[in-house]
PDB file of C-alpha atoms in Angstrom:
ATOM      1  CA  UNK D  20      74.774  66.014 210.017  1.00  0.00           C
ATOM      2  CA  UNK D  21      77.530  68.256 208.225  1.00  0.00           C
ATOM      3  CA  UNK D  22      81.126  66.706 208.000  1.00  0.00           C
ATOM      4  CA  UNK D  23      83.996  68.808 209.070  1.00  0.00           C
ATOM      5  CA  UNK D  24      87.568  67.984 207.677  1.00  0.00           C
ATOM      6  CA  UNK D  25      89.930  68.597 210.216  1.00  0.00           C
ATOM      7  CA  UNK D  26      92.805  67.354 208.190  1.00  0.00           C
ATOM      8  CA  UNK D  27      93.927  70.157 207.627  1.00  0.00           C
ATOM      9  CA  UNK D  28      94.271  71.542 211.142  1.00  0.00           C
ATOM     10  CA  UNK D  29      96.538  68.922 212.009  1.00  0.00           C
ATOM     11  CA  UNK D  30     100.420  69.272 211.825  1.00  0.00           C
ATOM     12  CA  UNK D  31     102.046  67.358 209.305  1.00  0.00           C
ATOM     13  CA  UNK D  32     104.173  65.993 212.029  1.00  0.00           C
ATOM     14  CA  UNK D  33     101.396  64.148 213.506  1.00  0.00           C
ATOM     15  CA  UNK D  34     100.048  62.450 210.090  1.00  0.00           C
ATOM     16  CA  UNK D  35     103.722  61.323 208.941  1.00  0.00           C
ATOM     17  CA  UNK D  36     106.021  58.447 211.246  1.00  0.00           C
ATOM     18  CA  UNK D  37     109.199  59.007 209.348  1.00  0.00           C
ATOM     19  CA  UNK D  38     109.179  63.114 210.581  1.00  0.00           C
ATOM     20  CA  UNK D  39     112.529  64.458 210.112  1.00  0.00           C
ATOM     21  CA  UNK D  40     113.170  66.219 213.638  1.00  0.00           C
ATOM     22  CA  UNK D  41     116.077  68.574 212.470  1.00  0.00           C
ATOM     23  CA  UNK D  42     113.183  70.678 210.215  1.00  0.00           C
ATOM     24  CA  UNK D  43     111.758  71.325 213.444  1.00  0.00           C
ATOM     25  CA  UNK D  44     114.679  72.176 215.337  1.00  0.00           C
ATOM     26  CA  UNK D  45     115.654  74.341 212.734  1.00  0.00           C
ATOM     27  CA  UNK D  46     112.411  76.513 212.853  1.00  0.00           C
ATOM     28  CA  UNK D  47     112.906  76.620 216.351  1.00  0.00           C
ATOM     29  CA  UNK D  48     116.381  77.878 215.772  1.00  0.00           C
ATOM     30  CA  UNK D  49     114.928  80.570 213.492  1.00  0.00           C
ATOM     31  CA  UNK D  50     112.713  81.772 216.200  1.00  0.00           C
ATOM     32  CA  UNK D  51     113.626  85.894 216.751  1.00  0.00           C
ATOM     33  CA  UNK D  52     112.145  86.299 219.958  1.00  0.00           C
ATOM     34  CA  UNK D  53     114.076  84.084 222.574  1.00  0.00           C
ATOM     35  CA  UNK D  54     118.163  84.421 222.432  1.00  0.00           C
ATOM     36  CA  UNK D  55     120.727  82.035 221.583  1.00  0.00           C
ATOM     37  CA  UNK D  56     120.878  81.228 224.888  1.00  0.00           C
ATOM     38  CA  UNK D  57     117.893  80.593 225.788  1.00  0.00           C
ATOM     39  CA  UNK D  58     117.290  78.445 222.696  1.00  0.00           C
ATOM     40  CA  UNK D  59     120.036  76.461 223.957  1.00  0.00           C
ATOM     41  CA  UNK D  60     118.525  75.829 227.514  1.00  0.00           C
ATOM     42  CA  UNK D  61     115.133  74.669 226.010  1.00  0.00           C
ATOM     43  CA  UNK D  62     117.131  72.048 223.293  1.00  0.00           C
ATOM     44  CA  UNK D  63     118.784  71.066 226.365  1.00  0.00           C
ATOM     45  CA  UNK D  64     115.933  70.897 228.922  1.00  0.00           C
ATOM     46  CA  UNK D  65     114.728  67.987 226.410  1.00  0.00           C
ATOM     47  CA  UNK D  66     116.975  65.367 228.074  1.00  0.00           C
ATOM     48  CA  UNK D  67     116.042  66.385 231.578  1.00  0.00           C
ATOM     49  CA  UNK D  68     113.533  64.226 233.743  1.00  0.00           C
ATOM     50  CA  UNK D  69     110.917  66.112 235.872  1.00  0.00           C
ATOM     51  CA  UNK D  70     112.912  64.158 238.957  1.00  0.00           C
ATOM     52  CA  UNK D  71     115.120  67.305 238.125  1.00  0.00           C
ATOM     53  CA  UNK D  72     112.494  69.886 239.142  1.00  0.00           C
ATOM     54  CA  UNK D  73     112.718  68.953 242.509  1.00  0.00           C
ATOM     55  CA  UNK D  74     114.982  70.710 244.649  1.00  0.00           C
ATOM     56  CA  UNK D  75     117.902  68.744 245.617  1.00  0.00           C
ATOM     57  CA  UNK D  76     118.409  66.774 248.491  1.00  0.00           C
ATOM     58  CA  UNK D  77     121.820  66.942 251.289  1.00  0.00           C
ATOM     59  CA  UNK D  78     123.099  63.517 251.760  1.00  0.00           C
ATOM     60  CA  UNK D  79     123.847  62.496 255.126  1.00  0.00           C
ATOM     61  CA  UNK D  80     127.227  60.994 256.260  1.00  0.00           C
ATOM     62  CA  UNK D  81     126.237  57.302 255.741  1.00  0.00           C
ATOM     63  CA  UNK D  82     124.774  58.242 252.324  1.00  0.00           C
ATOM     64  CA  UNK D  83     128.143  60.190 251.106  1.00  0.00           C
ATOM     65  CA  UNK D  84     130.112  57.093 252.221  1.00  0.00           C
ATOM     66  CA  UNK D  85     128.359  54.103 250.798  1.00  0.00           C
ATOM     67  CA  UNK D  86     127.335  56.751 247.279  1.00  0.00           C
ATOM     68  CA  UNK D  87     130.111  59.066 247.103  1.00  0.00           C
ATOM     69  CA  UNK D  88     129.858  62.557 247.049  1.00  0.00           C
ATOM     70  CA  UNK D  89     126.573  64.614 246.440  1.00  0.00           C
ATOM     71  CA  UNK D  90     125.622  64.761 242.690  1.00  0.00           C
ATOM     72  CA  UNK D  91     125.751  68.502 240.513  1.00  0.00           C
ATOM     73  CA  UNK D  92     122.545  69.909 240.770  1.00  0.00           C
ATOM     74  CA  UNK D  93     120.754  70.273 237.259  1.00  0.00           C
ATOM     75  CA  UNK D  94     119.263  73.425 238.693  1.00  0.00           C
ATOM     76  CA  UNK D  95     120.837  77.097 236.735  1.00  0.00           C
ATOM     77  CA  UNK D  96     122.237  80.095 238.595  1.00  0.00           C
ATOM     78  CA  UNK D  97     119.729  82.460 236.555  1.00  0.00           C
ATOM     79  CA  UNK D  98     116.809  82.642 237.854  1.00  0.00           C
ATOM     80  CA  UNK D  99     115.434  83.421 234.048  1.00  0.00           C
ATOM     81  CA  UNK D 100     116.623  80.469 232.512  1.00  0.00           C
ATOM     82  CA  UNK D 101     115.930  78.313 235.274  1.00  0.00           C
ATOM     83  CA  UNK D 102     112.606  79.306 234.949  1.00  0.00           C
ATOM     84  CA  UNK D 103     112.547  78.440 230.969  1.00  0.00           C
ATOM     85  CA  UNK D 104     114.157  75.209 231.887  1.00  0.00           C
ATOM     86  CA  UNK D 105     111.558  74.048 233.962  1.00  0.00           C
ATOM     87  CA  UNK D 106     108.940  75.081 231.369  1.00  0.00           C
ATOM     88  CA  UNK D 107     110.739  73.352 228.771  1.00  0.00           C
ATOM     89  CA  UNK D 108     111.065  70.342 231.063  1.00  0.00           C
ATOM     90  CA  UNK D 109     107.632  70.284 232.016  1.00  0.00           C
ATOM     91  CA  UNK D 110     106.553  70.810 228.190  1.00  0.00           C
ATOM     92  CA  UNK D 111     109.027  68.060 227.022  1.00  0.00           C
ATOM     93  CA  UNK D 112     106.925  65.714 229.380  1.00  0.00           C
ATOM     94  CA  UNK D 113     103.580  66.446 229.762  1.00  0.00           C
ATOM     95  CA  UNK D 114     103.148  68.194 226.424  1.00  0.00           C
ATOM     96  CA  UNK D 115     100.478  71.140 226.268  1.00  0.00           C
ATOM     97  CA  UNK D 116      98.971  69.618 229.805  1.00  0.00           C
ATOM     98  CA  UNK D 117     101.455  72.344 232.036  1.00  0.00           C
ATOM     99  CA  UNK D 118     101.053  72.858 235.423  1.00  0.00           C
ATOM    100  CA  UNK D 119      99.736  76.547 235.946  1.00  0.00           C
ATOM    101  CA  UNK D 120     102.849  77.345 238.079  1.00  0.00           C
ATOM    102  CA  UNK D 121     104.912  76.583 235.538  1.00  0.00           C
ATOM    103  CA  UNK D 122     103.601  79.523 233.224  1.00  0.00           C
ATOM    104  CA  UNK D 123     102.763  81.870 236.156  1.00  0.00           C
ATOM    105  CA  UNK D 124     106.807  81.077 237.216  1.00  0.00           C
ATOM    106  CA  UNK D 125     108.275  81.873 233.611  1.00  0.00           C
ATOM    107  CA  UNK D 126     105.580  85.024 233.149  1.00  0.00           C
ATOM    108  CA  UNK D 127     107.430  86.041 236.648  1.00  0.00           C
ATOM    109  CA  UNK D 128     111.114  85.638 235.520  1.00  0.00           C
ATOM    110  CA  UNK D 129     109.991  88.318 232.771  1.00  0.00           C
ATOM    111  CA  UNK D 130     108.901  86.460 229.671  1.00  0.00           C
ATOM    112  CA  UNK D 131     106.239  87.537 227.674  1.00  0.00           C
ATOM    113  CA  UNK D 132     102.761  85.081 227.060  1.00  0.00           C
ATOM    114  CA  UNK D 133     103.661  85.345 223.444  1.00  0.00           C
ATOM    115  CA  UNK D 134     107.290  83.694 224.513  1.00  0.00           C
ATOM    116  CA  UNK D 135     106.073  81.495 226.167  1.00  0.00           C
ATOM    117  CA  UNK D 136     103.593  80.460 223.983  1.00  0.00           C
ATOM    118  CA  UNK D 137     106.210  80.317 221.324  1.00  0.00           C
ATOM    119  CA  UNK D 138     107.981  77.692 223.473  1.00  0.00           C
ATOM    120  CA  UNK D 139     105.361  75.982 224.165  1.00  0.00           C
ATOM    121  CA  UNK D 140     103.914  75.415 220.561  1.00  0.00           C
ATOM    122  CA  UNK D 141     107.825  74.848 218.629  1.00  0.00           C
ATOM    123  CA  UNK D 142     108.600  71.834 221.480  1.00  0.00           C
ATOM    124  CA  UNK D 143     104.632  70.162 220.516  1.00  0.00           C
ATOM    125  CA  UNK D 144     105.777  69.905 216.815  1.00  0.00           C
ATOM    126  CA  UNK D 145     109.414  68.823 217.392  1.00  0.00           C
ATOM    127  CA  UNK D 146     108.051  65.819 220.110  1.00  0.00           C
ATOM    128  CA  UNK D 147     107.151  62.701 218.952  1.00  0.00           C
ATOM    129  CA  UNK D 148     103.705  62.160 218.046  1.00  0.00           C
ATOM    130  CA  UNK D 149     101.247  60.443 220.467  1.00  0.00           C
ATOM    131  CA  UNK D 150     101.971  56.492 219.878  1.00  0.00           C
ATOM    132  CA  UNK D 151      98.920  54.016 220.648  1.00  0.00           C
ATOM    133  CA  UNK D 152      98.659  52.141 223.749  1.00  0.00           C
ATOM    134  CA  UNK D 153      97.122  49.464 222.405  1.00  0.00           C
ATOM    135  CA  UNK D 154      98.572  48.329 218.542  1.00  0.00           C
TER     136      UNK D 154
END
């Protein structure tokens, strides 16, 4: 039986616990093929919970008196980037595991597989590696 190194495949991220997070961010920043913009929606998107996928719910009367008035929605008025958001959420959170409507959704809004793929691979090195259940 032959022995196969695959040390080398791995991303130094994943082998190192003290990983400095801004040398990620900052080759996402250098990234040419999504806009400043949309950079800032996916660095963003990281702080989002996948409750904020859902559409939002209209509180009744008895709701808006005993909890106020009904929340801001965390949903964008461009279709695009709310598109990239909630591929950026769903990466952020389920990691390369997406939900195939989340890629046929963002392919829709007009982004390319290799942007998308882009996004995809820059958020799996800048999240934390996987930690043990069991220590």
């Amino acid at each position: 039986m032959a022995f196969i190194d695959f040390s080398d495949a791995t991303h130094p991220a994943r082998n190192d616990r003290s990983v400095d997070p801004s040398a990620a961010v900052q080759s996402f920043r250098q990234n040419a093929s999504l806009t400043l913009q949309e950079r800032r929606v996916i660095e963003l998107a990281r702080n989002d919970s996948l409750k904020s996928l859902r559409a939002p719910r209209k509180r009744g009367w008895f709701a808006r008196l005993i909890l106020g008035p009904q929340p801001a929605s965390s949903m964008l008025a461009n279709e695009r980037l709310e598109a990239l958001r909630r591929l950026a959420v769903h990466t952020w959170h389920k990691g390369y595991q997406l939900p195939a409507s989340a890629l046929k959704e963002a392919q829709a809004a007009g982004f390319s597989e290799d942007e998308i793929g882009a996004v995809i691979d820059i958020i799996g090195r800048i999240r934390a590696p996987f930690q043990r259940i069991a220590a």
